[in-house]
PDB file of C-alpha atoms in Angstrom:
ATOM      1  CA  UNK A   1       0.000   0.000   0.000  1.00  0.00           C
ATOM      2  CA  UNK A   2       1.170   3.066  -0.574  1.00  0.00           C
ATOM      3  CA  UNK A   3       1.422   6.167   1.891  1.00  0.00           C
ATOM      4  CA  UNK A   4      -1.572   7.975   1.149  1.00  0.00           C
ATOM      5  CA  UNK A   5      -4.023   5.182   1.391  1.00  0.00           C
ATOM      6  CA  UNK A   6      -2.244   3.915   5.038  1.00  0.00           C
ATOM      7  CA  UNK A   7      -2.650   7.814   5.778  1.00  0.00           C
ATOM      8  CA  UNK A   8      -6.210   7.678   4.704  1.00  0.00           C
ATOM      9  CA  UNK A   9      -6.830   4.321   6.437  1.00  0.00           C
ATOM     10  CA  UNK A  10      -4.902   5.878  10.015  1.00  0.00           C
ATOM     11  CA  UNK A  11      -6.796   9.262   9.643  1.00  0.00           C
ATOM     12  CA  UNK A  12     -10.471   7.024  10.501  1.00  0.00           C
ATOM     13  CA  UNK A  13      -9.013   5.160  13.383  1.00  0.00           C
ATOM     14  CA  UNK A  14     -11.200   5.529  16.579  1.00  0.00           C
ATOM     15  CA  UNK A  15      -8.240   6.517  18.269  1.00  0.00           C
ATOM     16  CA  UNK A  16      -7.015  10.069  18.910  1.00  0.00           C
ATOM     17  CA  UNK A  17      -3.083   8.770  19.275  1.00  0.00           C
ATOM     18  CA  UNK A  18      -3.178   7.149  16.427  1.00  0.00           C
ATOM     19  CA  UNK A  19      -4.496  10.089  14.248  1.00  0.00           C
ATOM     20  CA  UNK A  20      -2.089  12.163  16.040  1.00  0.00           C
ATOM     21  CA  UNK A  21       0.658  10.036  15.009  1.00  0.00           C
ATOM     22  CA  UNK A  22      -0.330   9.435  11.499  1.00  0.00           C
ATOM     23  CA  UNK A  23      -0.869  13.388  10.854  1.00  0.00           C
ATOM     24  CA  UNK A  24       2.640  14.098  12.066  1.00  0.00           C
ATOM     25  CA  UNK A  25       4.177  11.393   9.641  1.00  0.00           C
ATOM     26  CA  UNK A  26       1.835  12.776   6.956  1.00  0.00           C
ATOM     27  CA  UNK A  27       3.627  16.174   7.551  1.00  0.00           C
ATOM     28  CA  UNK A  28       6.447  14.979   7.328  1.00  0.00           C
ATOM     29  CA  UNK A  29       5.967  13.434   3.547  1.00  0.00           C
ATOM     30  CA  UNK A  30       4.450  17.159   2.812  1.00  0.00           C
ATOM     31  CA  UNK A  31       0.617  16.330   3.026  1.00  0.00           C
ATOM     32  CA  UNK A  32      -0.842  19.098   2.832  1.00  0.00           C
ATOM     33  CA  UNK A  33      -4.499  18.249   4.150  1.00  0.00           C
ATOM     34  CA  UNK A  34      -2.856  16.878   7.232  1.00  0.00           C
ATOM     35  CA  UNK A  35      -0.852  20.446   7.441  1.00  0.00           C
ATOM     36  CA  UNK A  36      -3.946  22.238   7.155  1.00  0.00           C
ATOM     37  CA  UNK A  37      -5.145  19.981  10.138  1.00  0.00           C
ATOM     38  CA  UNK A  38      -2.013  20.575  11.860  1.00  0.00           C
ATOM     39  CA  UNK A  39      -2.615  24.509  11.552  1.00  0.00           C
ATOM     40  CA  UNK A  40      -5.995  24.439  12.277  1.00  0.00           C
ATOM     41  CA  UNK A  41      -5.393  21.965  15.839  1.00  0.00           C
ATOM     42  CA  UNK A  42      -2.439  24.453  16.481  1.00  0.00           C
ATOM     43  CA  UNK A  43      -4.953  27.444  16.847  1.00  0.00           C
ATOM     44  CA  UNK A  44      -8.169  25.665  18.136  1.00  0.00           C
ATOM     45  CA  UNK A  45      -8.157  27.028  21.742  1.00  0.00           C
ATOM     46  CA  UNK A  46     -10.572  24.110  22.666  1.00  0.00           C
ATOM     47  CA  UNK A  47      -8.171  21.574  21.569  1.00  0.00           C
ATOM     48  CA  UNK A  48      -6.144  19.639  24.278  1.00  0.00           C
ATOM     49  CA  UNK A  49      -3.089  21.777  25.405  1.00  0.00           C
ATOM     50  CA  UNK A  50      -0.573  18.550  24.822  1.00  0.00           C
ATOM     51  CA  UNK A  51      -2.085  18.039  21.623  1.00  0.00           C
ATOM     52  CA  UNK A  52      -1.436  21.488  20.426  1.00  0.00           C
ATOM     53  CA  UNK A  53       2.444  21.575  22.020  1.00  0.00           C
ATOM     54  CA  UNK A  54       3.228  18.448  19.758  1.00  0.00           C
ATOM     55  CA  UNK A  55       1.356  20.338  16.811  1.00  0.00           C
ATOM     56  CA  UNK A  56       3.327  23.382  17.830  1.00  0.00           C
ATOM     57  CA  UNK A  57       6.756  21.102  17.939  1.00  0.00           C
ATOM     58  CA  UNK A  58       6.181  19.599  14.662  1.00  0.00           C
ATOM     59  CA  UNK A  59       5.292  22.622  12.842  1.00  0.00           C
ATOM     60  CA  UNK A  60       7.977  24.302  14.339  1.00  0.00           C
ATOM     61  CA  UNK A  61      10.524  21.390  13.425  1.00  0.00           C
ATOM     62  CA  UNK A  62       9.192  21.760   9.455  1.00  0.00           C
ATOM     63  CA  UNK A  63       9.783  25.460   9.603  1.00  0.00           C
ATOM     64  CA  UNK A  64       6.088  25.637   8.270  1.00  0.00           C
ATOM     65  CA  UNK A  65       6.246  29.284   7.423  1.00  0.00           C
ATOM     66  CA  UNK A  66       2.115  29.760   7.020  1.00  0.00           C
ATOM     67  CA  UNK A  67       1.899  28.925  11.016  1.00  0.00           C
ATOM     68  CA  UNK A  68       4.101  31.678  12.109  1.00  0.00           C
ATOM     69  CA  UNK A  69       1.815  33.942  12.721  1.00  0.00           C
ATOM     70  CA  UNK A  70      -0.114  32.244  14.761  1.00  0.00           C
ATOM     71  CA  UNK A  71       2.891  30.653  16.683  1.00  0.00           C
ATOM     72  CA  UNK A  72       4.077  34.507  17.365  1.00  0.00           C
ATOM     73  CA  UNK A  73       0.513  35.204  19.086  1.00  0.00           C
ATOM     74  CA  UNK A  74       0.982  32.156  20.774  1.00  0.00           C
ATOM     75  CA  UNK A  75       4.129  33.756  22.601  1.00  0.00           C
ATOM     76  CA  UNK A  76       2.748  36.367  23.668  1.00  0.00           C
ATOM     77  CA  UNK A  77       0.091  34.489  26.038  1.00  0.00           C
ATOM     78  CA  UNK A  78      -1.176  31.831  27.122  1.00  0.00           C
ATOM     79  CA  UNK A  79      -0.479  28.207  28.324  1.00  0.00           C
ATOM     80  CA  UNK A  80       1.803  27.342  25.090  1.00  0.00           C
ATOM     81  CA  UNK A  81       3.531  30.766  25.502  1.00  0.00           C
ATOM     82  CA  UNK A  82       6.890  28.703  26.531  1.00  0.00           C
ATOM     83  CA  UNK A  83       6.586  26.459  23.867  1.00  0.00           C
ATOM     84  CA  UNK A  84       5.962  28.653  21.270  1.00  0.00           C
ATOM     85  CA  UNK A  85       8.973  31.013  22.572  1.00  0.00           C
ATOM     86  CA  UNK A  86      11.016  27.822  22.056  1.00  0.00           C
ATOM     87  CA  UNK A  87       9.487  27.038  18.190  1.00  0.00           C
ATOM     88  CA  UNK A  88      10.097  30.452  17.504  1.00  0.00           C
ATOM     89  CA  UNK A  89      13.979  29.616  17.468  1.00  0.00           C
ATOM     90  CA  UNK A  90      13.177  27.590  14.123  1.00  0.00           C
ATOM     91  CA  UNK A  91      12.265  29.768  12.097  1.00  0.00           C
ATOM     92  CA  UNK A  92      13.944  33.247  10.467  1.00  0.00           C
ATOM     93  CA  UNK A  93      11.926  36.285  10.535  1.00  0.00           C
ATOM     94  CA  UNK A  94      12.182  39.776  11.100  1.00  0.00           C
ATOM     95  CA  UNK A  95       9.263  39.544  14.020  1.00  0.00           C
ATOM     96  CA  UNK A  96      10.915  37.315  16.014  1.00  0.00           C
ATOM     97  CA  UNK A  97      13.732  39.334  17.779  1.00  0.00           C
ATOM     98  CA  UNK A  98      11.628  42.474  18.950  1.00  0.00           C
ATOM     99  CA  UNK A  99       8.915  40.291  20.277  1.00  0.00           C
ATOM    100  CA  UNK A 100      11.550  38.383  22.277  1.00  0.00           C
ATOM    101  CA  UNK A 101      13.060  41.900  23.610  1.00  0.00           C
ATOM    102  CA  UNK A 102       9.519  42.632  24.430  1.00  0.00           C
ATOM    103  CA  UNK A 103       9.327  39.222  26.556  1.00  0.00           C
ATOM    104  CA  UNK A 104      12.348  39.534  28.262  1.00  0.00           C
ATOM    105  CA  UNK A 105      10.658  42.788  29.636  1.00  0.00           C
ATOM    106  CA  UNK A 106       7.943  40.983  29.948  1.00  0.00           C
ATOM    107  CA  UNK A 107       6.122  40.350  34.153  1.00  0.00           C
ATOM    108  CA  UNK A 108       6.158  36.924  33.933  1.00  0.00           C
ATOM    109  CA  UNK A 109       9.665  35.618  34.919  1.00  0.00           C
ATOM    110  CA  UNK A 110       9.234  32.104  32.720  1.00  0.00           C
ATOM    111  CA  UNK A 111       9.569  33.335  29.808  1.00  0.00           C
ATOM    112  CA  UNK A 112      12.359  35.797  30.123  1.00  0.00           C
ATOM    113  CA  UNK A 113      15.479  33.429  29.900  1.00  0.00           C
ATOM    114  CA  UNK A 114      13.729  31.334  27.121  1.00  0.00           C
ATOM    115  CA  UNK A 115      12.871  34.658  25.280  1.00  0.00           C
ATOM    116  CA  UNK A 116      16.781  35.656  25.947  1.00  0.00           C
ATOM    117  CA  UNK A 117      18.038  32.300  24.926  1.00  0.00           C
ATOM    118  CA  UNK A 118      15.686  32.767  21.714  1.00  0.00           C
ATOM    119  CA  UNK A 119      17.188  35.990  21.146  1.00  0.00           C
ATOM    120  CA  UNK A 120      21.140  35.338  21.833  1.00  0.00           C
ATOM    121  CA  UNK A 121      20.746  32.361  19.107  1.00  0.00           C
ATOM    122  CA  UNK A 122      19.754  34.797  16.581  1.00  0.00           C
ATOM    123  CA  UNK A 123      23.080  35.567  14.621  1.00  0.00           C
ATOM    124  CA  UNK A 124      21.885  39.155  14.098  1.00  0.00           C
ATOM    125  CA  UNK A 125      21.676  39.355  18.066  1.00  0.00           C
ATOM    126  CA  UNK A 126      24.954  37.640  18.775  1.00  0.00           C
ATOM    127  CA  UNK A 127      26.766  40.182  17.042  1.00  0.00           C
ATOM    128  CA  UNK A 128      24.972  42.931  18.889  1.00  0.00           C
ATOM    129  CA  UNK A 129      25.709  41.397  22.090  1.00  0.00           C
ATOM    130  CA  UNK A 130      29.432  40.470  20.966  1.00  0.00           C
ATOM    131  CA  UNK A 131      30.579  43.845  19.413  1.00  0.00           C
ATOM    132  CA  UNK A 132      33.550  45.071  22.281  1.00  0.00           C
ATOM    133  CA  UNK A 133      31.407  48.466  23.026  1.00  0.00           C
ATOM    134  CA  UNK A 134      28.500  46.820  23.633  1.00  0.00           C
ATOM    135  CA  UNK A 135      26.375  48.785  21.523  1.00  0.00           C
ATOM    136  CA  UNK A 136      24.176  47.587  18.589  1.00  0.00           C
ATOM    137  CA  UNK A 137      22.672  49.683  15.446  1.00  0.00           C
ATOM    138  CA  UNK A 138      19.276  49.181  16.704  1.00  0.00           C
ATOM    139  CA  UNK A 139      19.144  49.678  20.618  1.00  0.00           C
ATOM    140  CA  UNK A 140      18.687  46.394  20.889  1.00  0.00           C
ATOM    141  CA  UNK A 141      21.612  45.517  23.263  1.00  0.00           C
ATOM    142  CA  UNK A 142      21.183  48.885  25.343  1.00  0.00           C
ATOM    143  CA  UNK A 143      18.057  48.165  26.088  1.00  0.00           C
ATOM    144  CA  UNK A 144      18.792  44.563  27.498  1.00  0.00           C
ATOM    145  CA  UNK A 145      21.604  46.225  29.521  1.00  0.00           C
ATOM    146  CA  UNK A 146      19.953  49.085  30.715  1.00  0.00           C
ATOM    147  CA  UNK A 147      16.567  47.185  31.732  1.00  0.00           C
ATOM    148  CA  UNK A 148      19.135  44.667  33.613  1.00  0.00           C
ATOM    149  CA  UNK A 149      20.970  47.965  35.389  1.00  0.00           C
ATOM    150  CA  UNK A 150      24.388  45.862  33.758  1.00  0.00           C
ATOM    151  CA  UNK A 151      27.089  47.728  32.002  1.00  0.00           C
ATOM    152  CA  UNK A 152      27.439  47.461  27.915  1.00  0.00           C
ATOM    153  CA  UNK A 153      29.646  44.106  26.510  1.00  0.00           C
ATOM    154  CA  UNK A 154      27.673  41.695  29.384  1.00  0.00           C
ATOM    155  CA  UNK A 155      27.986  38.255  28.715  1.00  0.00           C
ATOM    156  CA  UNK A 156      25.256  35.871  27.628  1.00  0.00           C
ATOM    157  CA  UNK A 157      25.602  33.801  31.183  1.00  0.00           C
ATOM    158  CA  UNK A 158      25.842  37.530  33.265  1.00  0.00           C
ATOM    159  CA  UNK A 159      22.878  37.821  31.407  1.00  0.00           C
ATOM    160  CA  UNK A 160      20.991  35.065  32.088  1.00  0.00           C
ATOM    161  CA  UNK A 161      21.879  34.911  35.700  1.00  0.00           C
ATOM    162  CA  UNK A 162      20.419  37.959  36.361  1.00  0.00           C
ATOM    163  CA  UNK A 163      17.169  37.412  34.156  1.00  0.00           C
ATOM    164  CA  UNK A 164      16.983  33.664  36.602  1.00  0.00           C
ATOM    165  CA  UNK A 165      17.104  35.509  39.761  1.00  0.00           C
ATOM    166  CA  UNK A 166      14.438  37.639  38.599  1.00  0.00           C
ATOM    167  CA  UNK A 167      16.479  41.038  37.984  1.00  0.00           C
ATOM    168  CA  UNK A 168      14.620  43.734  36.853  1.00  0.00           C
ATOM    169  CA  UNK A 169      11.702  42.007  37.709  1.00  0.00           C
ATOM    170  CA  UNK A 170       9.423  45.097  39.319  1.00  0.00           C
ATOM    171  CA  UNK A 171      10.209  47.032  35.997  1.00  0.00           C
ATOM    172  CA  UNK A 172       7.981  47.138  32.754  1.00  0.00           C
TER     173      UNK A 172
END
């Protein structure tokens, strides 16, 4: 048999782990009716929250391009804000960096050293953060610095040890 009549078979099983699986194999051979589903499970609020983190992951791991938006309102709140923070890091877009300057800034402590680990991996931010002055084109490094009270050139681990212990924390 060949792939798309297993798929077809899988997709009808009574069981919601198997369909799961079978989807996220059908992705992978570039099916696109199972990437629509995919999208569509992604952004259905009513749909079980591990569900849509393995949707999120596989998406992510395909650098499926017509899910980034919603992955990027995904970061911003809600229970797969982590996770999409972390599938964020997949993909290359011009959104990505000054929403995860915006969550390091962010209230909510959890996200900041995922949204700074998102951020350092960017090469664009690593040579912000690795220029001798300190100093980037876009105030993106100043910012960081300034928000932390740390002076200009900071490591990535000063960094993150003082996003962990929650510096800055009382500041929006």
């Amino acid at each position: 048999a060949t792939w798309p009549k297993v798929y077809a078979e899988l997709a009808k099983h009574p069981s919601d782990e198997v369909r799961s699986n079978a989807r996220q194999i059908a992705v992978t051979f570039g099916n696109a009716s199972a990437l629509d589903q995919l999208r569509a499970t992604l952004l259905n609020p009513k749909a079980p929250a591990p569900e849509r983190a393995r949707v999120l992951a596989n998406l992510a791991q395909i650098r499926d391009l017509e899910s980034l938006p919603g992955i990027l309102e995904l970061a911003k709140a809600g229970g797969l804000r982590g996770p999409a923070i972390v599938a964020l890091g997949q993909f290359d877009d011009a959104r990505i960096a000054p929403l995860m300057i915006e969550l390091i800034l962010d209230q909510d402590k959890g996200v900041r050293p995922l949204a700074l680990n998102n951020l350092a991996g960017r090469a664009e931010s690593a040579r912000a953060f690795a220029t001798p002055d300190g100093r980037s084109i876009d105030g993106t490094a100043e910012r960081v610095y300034a928000y932390l009270d740390l002076p200009a050139g900071t490591g990535d681990q000063a960094i993150l040890a003082q996003v962990n212990q929650g510096k800055g924390q009382d500041r929006k």
